[in-house]
Amino acid sequence: NWTMENFIDTEIQRIRNLVGPTAEVIGAVSGGVDSTVASKLMTEAIGDRFHALLVDNGVLRLNEAAMVKETLGDGLGINLTVVDASEEFLSKLKGVADPEKKRKIIGNTFIHVFEREAAKIKPRDGKDIEFLLQGTLYPDVIESISFKGPSQTIKTHHNVGGLLEDMKLKLIEPLRELFKDEVRHLGELLGIPHDLVWRHPFPGPGIAIRVLGEVTPSQVQIARMADHIYIEEIKRAGLYHKIAQAFACLLPVKSVGVMGDQRTYEQVIALRAIETSDFMTADWFPFEHDFLKRVASRIVNEVDGVARVTYDITSKPPATVEWE
Ligand code: XMP
């Protein structure tokens, strides 16, 4: 009979048979559920012959790289390398305001950095790394076969074709028959911390598509701080698990405000929180007024460069989840 415990055992065995006694495997981690579960499973199967790589692209959430190092590396014993490529990504994003261009730049730079850093890892058997781990889920498999909608480019950063060809890697996808709730269950069984297992999704292009218009280090910092406060308050209010996804966006418009007896002229933060089952349609989350009041006041007071906070009350459709 099919149980998740049996799945773990058979999958570990399958990975060992596939990889053999000496070959090595590489995979990117993001701090999200799927790549963490896939990496932990791989570590259970082949230990340090699995190499996880976190590329810090400069548009991750606040303290994200340190958090991943602590949770995956120290906590879960995954053989992890963190590469800080922030400056490389941010310099390529300079002057670019178009959302799809930002996505392409981030996707291409990611492949470039990943290949370069992967080449620095020297397997013990003296050969090249042979396999690439991907945390692909069943819905991703279906989507890549059948999805031809206008936002097809959503998945551009998932395109590992380049890595497979250039680096001559073979793909391993241990989660490709699982749905998201099954991956979460698997994650719990593998001892992955609850908070990570139940994390909201985060887009590959990260904060770059939540800083509307041009992405600069100072804009990223504003969006990042506002987002951090917002998520902290959502957790404190016990609402995190009731919401499918929540984040702050930084709008590139200035607005007049008043702080003390000073007139201010600063930017605007838009907060988004949605309820959804499949992300194809979504409703905005009905926060209590006091909650919104508290978040708005904290953001304006604690984040330099923000004079006003708004809450996005548009459903999908017609709006998308992200603003870009
Ligand atoms: P939209 O904005 O299309 O978002 O309604 C639906 C879901 O997809 C995520 N999203 C992305 N994820 N790369 C990603 O990995 C992207 O370019 C991207 N764009 C949107 C979004 O966060 C939401 O969960």
Short mmCIF file of C-alpha atoms and ligand atoms in Angstrom, two decimals:
data_model
loop_
_atom_site.label_atom_id
_atom_site.label_comp_id
_atom_site.label_asym_id
_atom_site.label_seq_id
_atom_site.Cartn_x
_atom_site.Cartn_y
_atom_site.Cartn_z
CA ASN A 1 0.00 0.00 0.00
CA TRP A 2 1.09 3.56 -0.75
CA THR A 3 2.09 5.58 2.31
CA MET A 4 4.41 8.54 2.58
CA GLU A 5 6.77 6.48 4.78
CA ASN A 6 6.99 3.86 2.04
CA PHE A 7 7.47 6.60 -0.53
CA ILE A 8 10.53 7.87 1.37
CA ASP A 9 12.11 4.42 1.49
CA THR A 10 11.47 3.54 -2.14
CA GLU A 11 12.53 6.98 -3.35
CA ILE A 12 15.81 6.86 -1.40
CA GLN A 13 16.48 3.42 -2.86
CA ARG A 14 15.59 4.62 -6.35
CA ILE A 15 17.97 7.59 -6.01
CA ARG A 16 20.81 5.34 -4.81
CA ASN A 17 20.30 2.96 -7.71
CA LEU A 18 20.18 5.80 -10.20
CA VAL A 19 23.21 7.71 -8.89
CA GLY A 20 25.30 4.66 -8.10
CA PRO A 21 28.07 4.39 -5.49
CA THR A 22 30.33 7.31 -6.50
CA ALA A 23 28.61 9.87 -8.75
CA GLU A 24 27.68 13.31 -7.37
CA VAL A 25 24.60 15.51 -7.66
CA ILE A 26 24.03 19.27 -7.60
CA GLY A 27 20.85 21.26 -7.05
CA ALA A 28 19.76 24.83 -6.42
CA VAL A 29 17.91 25.69 -3.23
CA SER A 30 15.78 28.77 -2.70
CA GLY A 31 14.57 28.58 0.89
CA GLY A 32 11.20 27.35 -0.39
CA VAL A 33 9.45 24.09 0.44
CA ASP A 34 10.03 22.14 -2.76
CA SER A 35 13.78 22.59 -3.13
CA THR A 36 14.30 22.01 0.60
CA VAL A 37 12.32 18.76 0.63
CA ALA A 38 14.05 17.52 -2.52
CA SER A 39 17.47 18.40 -1.04
CA LYS A 40 16.76 16.73 2.28
CA LEU A 41 15.61 13.57 0.51
CA MET A 42 18.76 13.60 -1.60
CA THR A 43 20.92 14.08 1.50
CA GLU A 44 19.22 11.11 3.17
CA ALA A 45 20.02 9.05 0.06
CA ILE A 46 23.62 10.02 -0.75
CA GLY A 47 24.84 12.34 2.02
CA ASP A 48 27.55 14.80 1.02
CA ARG A 49 27.65 13.57 -2.55
CA PHE A 50 24.72 15.93 -2.93
CA HIS A 51 25.75 19.59 -3.24
CA ALA A 52 23.12 22.28 -2.66
CA LEU A 53 23.75 25.78 -3.99
CA LEU A 54 21.96 28.91 -2.85
CA VAL A 55 22.51 31.83 -5.18
CA ASP A 56 21.90 35.11 -3.38
CA ASN A 57 20.57 37.22 -6.24
CA GLY A 58 20.29 40.42 -4.21
CA VAL A 59 16.48 40.34 -4.36
CA LEU A 60 15.80 37.74 -1.67
CA ARG A 61 13.79 38.49 1.46
CA LEU A 62 15.41 40.08 4.52
CA ASN A 63 18.14 37.81 6.03
CA GLU A 64 17.13 35.02 3.68
CA ALA A 65 20.60 33.71 2.80
CA ALA A 66 21.56 33.52 6.49
CA MET A 67 18.28 31.81 7.33
CA VAL A 68 18.79 29.18 4.61
CA LYS A 69 22.35 28.54 5.76
CA GLU A 70 21.20 28.04 9.32
CA THR A 71 18.12 25.91 8.57
CA LEU A 72 19.32 23.78 5.66
CA GLY A 73 23.05 23.70 6.31
CA ASP A 74 23.38 23.64 10.10
CA GLY A 75 19.91 22.34 10.95
CA LEU A 76 19.17 19.75 8.28
CA GLY A 77 22.77 18.75 7.54
CA ILE A 78 22.51 19.53 3.84
CA ASN A 79 25.89 20.07 2.14
CA LEU A 80 25.20 23.69 1.22
CA THR A 81 27.21 26.43 -0.45
CA VAL A 82 25.90 30.00 -0.40
CA VAL A 83 27.08 32.22 -3.22
CA ASP A 84 26.61 35.95 -2.85
CA ALA A 85 26.02 37.19 -6.39
CA SER A 86 23.95 40.22 -5.32
CA GLU A 87 26.13 42.79 -7.01
CA GLU A 88 26.22 40.87 -10.26
CA PHE A 89 22.41 40.64 -10.43
CA LEU A 90 21.81 44.22 -9.28
CA SER A 91 24.28 45.67 -11.74
CA LYS A 92 22.57 43.81 -14.60
CA LEU A 93 19.18 45.07 -13.41
CA LYS A 94 20.35 48.67 -13.37
CA GLY A 95 18.16 50.93 -15.51
CA VAL A 96 15.69 48.14 -16.38
CA ALA A 97 12.04 48.87 -15.58
CA ASP A 98 10.16 46.35 -17.73
CA PRO A 99 8.85 43.37 -15.71
CA GLU A 100 9.51 40.71 -18.35
CA LYS A 101 13.02 42.07 -18.99
CA LYS A 102 13.73 41.87 -15.28
CA ARG A 103 12.57 38.25 -15.26
CA LYS A 104 14.77 37.38 -18.24
CA ILE A 105 17.84 39.06 -16.75
CA ILE A 106 17.38 37.26 -13.44
CA GLY A 107 16.76 33.91 -15.15
CA ASN A 108 19.78 34.20 -17.44
CA THR A 109 22.10 35.52 -14.75
CA PHE A 110 21.01 32.69 -12.50
CA ILE A 111 21.98 30.06 -15.08
CA HIS A 112 25.30 31.82 -15.67
CA VAL A 113 26.16 32.04 -11.96
CA PHE A 114 24.98 28.51 -11.26
CA GLU A 115 27.17 27.05 -14.03
CA ARG A 116 30.18 29.02 -12.89
CA GLU A 117 29.79 28.05 -9.22
CA ALA A 118 28.94 24.44 -10.00
CA ALA A 119 32.20 24.15 -11.94
CA LYS A 120 34.08 24.99 -8.74
CA ILE A 121 32.72 21.93 -6.96
CA LYS A 122 35.08 19.00 -7.37
CA PRO A 123 33.55 15.56 -6.81
CA ARG A 124 35.67 13.09 -4.86
CA ASP A 125 35.79 10.56 -7.69
CA GLY A 126 37.65 13.15 -9.79
CA LYS A 127 34.92 13.16 -12.44
CA ASP A 128 32.42 15.91 -13.22
CA ILE A 129 29.12 16.24 -11.43
CA GLU A 130 26.70 13.98 -13.21
CA PHE A 131 23.18 14.83 -12.02
CA LEU A 132 21.00 17.89 -11.43
CA LEU A 133 18.30 17.79 -8.75
CA GLN A 134 15.04 19.66 -9.41
CA GLY A 135 12.13 20.03 -7.00
CA THR A 136 9.57 19.76 -9.79
CA LEU A 137 6.06 18.87 -8.60
CA TYR A 138 3.29 17.09 -10.49
CA PRO A 139 1.40 20.33 -11.27
CA ASP A 140 4.64 21.78 -12.77
CA VAL A 141 4.96 18.72 -14.98
CA ILE A 142 1.37 19.12 -16.19
CA GLU A 143 1.71 22.88 -16.61
CA SER A 144 4.85 22.62 -18.70
CA ILE A 145 3.06 20.16 -21.00
CA SER A 146 -0.30 21.90 -21.35
CA PHE A 147 -0.04 25.53 -20.24
CA LYS A 148 0.01 27.98 -23.10
CA GLY A 149 -1.53 31.04 -21.48
CA PRO A 150 -0.35 34.64 -21.82
CA SER A 151 1.79 34.40 -18.69
CA GLN A 152 3.72 31.43 -20.03
CA THR A 153 6.92 33.30 -19.18
CA ILE A 154 6.07 32.84 -15.47
CA LYS A 155 8.14 29.71 -15.60
CA THR A 156 11.12 31.07 -17.53
CA HIS A 157 13.41 30.80 -14.51
CA HIS A 158 12.47 27.13 -14.14
CA ASN A 159 14.00 26.47 -17.50
CA VAL A 160 16.99 24.28 -16.75
CA GLY A 161 17.46 23.16 -20.34
CA GLY A 162 20.65 25.23 -20.54
CA LEU A 163 22.14 23.61 -17.46
CA LEU A 164 21.32 20.14 -18.69
CA GLU A 165 22.89 20.71 -22.10
CA ASP A 166 25.90 22.91 -21.28
CA MET A 167 26.89 20.96 -18.20
CA LYS A 168 25.80 17.60 -19.62
CA LEU A 169 23.77 16.89 -16.51
CA LYS A 170 21.08 14.27 -16.06
CA LEU A 171 17.89 15.35 -14.32
CA ILE A 172 16.58 13.88 -11.05
CA GLU A 173 13.08 14.92 -9.99
CA PRO A 174 12.05 12.94 -6.91
CA LEU A 175 8.87 15.01 -6.31
CA ARG A 176 7.49 14.85 -9.83
CA GLU A 177 4.54 12.66 -8.85
CA LEU A 178 3.53 14.68 -5.79
CA PHE A 179 1.11 17.52 -5.14
CA LYS A 180 2.00 20.44 -2.88
CA ASP A 181 0.16 19.09 0.19
CA GLU A 182 1.99 15.78 -0.23
CA VAL A 183 5.34 17.56 -0.43
CA ARG A 184 4.47 19.37 2.81
CA HIS A 185 3.59 16.08 4.48
CA LEU A 186 6.84 14.59 3.20
CA GLY A 187 8.72 17.62 4.54
CA GLU A 188 7.23 17.13 8.02
CA LEU A 189 8.26 13.45 7.99
CA LEU A 190 11.79 14.41 6.95
CA GLY A 191 12.07 16.71 9.97
CA ILE A 192 11.99 20.00 8.10
CA PRO A 193 10.88 22.81 10.44
CA HIS A 194 7.15 23.51 10.39
CA ASP A 195 7.62 27.20 9.49
CA LEU A 196 9.56 26.29 6.39
CA VAL A 197 7.15 23.53 5.35
CA TRP A 198 4.24 25.97 5.49
CA ARG A 199 5.96 28.97 3.95
CA HIS A 200 4.12 31.09 1.39
CA PRO A 201 5.42 30.77 -2.17
CA PHE A 202 7.98 33.33 -3.29
CA PRO A 203 8.63 34.09 -6.97
CA GLY A 204 12.01 33.31 -8.53
CA PRO A 205 12.57 36.98 -9.55
CA GLY A 206 11.87 37.86 -5.92
CA ILE A 207 11.71 41.44 -4.78
CA ALA A 208 12.76 42.63 -8.25
CA ILE A 209 9.12 42.27 -9.37
CA ARG A 210 7.89 43.84 -6.11
CA VAL A 211 9.94 46.99 -6.62
CA LEU A 212 7.89 48.44 -9.45
CA GLY A 213 10.01 50.06 -12.12
CA GLU A 214 13.76 50.28 -11.76
CA VAL A 215 15.40 48.02 -9.18
CA THR A 216 18.11 49.72 -7.13
CA PRO A 217 19.71 48.52 -3.89
CA SER A 218 17.97 51.24 -1.86
CA GLN A 219 14.57 50.44 -3.40
CA VAL A 220 15.09 46.73 -2.66
CA GLN A 221 15.92 47.59 0.93
CA ILE A 222 12.71 49.61 1.39
CA ALA A 223 10.52 46.85 -0.08
CA ARG A 224 12.35 44.24 1.97
CA MET A 225 11.92 46.07 5.29
CA ALA A 226 8.23 46.78 4.65
CA ASP A 227 7.63 43.16 3.69
CA HIS A 228 9.41 41.92 6.79
CA ILE A 229 7.24 44.05 9.10
CA TYR A 230 4.06 43.01 7.29
CA ILE A 231 4.82 39.27 7.49
CA GLU A 232 5.91 39.60 11.10
CA GLU A 233 2.56 41.21 11.99
CA ILE A 234 0.64 38.58 10.01
CA LYS A 235 2.37 35.83 12.00
CA ARG A 236 1.88 37.62 15.28
CA ALA A 237 -1.86 37.92 14.56
CA GLY A 238 -2.03 34.16 13.87
CA LEU A 239 -3.10 34.75 10.27
CA TYR A 240 -0.15 33.35 8.30
CA HIS A 241 -1.73 29.95 7.66
CA LYS A 242 -5.06 31.46 6.67
CA ILE A 243 -3.41 33.39 3.85
CA ALA A 244 -2.03 31.75 0.69
CA GLN A 245 0.46 34.50 -0.09
CA ALA A 246 1.22 37.95 1.29
CA PHE A 247 3.85 40.55 0.44
CA ALA A 248 4.62 44.24 0.16
CA CYS A 249 5.27 46.10 -3.10
CA LEU A 250 7.07 49.39 -3.48
CA LEU A 251 5.36 51.78 -5.87
CA PRO A 252 7.55 54.24 -7.75
CA VAL A 253 5.41 57.26 -6.96
CA LYS A 254 5.91 59.93 -4.38
CA SER A 255 3.23 61.12 -2.05
CA VAL A 256 3.02 63.97 0.43
CA GLY A 257 2.84 63.18 4.13
CA VAL A 258 3.49 64.75 7.49
CA MET A 259 5.74 63.42 10.27
CA GLY A 260 5.85 65.50 13.45
CA ASP A 261 5.72 69.03 12.08
CA GLN A 262 7.67 68.15 8.95
CA ARG A 263 6.17 67.77 5.52
CA THR A 264 7.42 64.58 3.86
CA TYR A 265 7.45 63.57 0.23
CA GLU A 266 8.18 59.85 -0.04
CA GLN A 267 7.09 56.65 -1.72
CA VAL A 268 4.09 54.37 -1.33
CA ILE A 269 3.91 50.74 -0.16
CA ALA A 270 1.08 48.52 -1.39
CA LEU A 271 0.23 45.47 0.68
CA ARG A 272 -1.19 42.33 -0.92
CA ALA A 273 -2.65 39.24 0.76
CA ILE A 274 -4.67 36.59 -1.01
CA GLU A 275 -6.77 33.52 -0.41
CA THR A 276 -6.69 30.94 -3.18
CA SER A 277 -6.58 27.22 -3.77
CA ASP A 278 -4.69 27.19 -7.06
CA PHE A 279 -3.30 30.72 -7.69
CA MET A 280 -5.22 30.85 -10.98
CA THR A 281 -7.98 32.81 -9.27
CA ALA A 282 -7.63 34.60 -5.96
CA ASP A 283 -9.47 36.84 -3.52
CA TRP A 284 -7.97 39.51 -1.33
CA PHE A 285 -7.85 38.66 2.36
CA PRO A 286 -10.33 40.51 4.62
CA PHE A 287 -8.05 41.82 7.39
CA GLU A 288 -9.51 43.48 10.46
CA HIS A 289 -9.18 47.27 10.27
CA ASP A 290 -7.05 47.39 13.41
CA PHE A 291 -4.58 45.00 11.87
CA LEU A 292 -4.17 47.18 8.77
CA LYS A 293 -3.88 50.26 10.93
CA ARG A 294 -1.08 48.68 12.97
CA VAL A 295 0.89 47.53 9.92
CA ALA A 296 0.54 50.88 8.15
CA SER A 297 1.71 52.77 11.20
CA ARG A 298 4.71 50.48 11.75
CA ILE A 299 5.82 50.66 8.11
CA VAL A 300 5.61 54.46 7.87
CA ASN A 301 7.38 54.87 11.20
CA GLU A 302 10.06 52.23 10.80
CA VAL A 303 10.91 52.27 7.10
CA ASP A 304 12.75 55.31 5.79
CA GLY A 305 11.45 56.45 2.43
CA VAL A 306 7.80 55.45 2.88
CA ALA A 307 5.08 58.07 3.49
CA ARG A 308 1.93 56.08 2.76
CA VAL A 309 0.59 52.52 2.83
CA THR A 310 -2.31 51.12 0.80
CA TYR A 311 -4.04 47.72 0.78
CA ASP A 312 -4.75 46.05 -2.55
CA ILE A 313 -8.43 45.03 -2.77
CA THR A 314 -8.39 43.62 -6.29
CA SER A 315 -9.17 39.98 -6.97
CA LYS A 316 -7.57 37.79 -9.64
CA PRO A 317 -8.83 38.12 -12.27
CA PRO A 318 -8.75 40.91 -13.33
CA ALA A 319 -5.55 41.65 -11.36
CA THR A 320 -2.74 39.13 -11.04
CA VAL A 321 -1.28 38.19 -7.67
CA GLU A 322 1.98 40.03 -8.30
CA TRP A 323 1.97 43.66 -9.39
CA GLU A 324 4.44 43.01 -12.21
P1 XMP B 1 0.41 35.93 -10.82
O1 XMP B 1 1.05 37.26 -10.55
O2 XMP B 1 0.75 35.39 -12.18
O3 XMP B 1 1.04 34.94 -9.76
O4 XMP B 1 -1.07 35.94 -10.57
C1 XMP B 1 0.62 33.61 -9.54
C2 XMP B 1 1.66 32.93 -8.68
O5 XMP B 1 2.88 32.82 -9.41
C3 XMP B 1 3.92 33.51 -8.76
N1 XMP B 1 4.76 34.16 -9.79
C4 XMP B 1 5.99 33.75 -10.13
N2 XMP B 1 6.72 32.73 -9.66
N3 XMP B 1 8.46 33.35 -11.16
C5 XMP B 1 7.96 32.55 -10.16
O6 XMP B 1 8.68 31.64 -9.74
C6 XMP B 1 7.77 34.38 -11.67
O7 XMP B 1 8.22 35.08 -12.57
C7 XMP B 1 6.45 34.59 -11.13
N4 XMP B 1 5.48 35.49 -11.39
C8 XMP B 1 4.46 35.23 -10.54
C9 XMP B 1 3.25 34.49 -7.83
O8 XMP B 1 4.09 34.83 -6.73
C10 XMP B 1 2.02 33.71 -7.42
O9 XMP B 1 2.32 32.78 -6.38
#
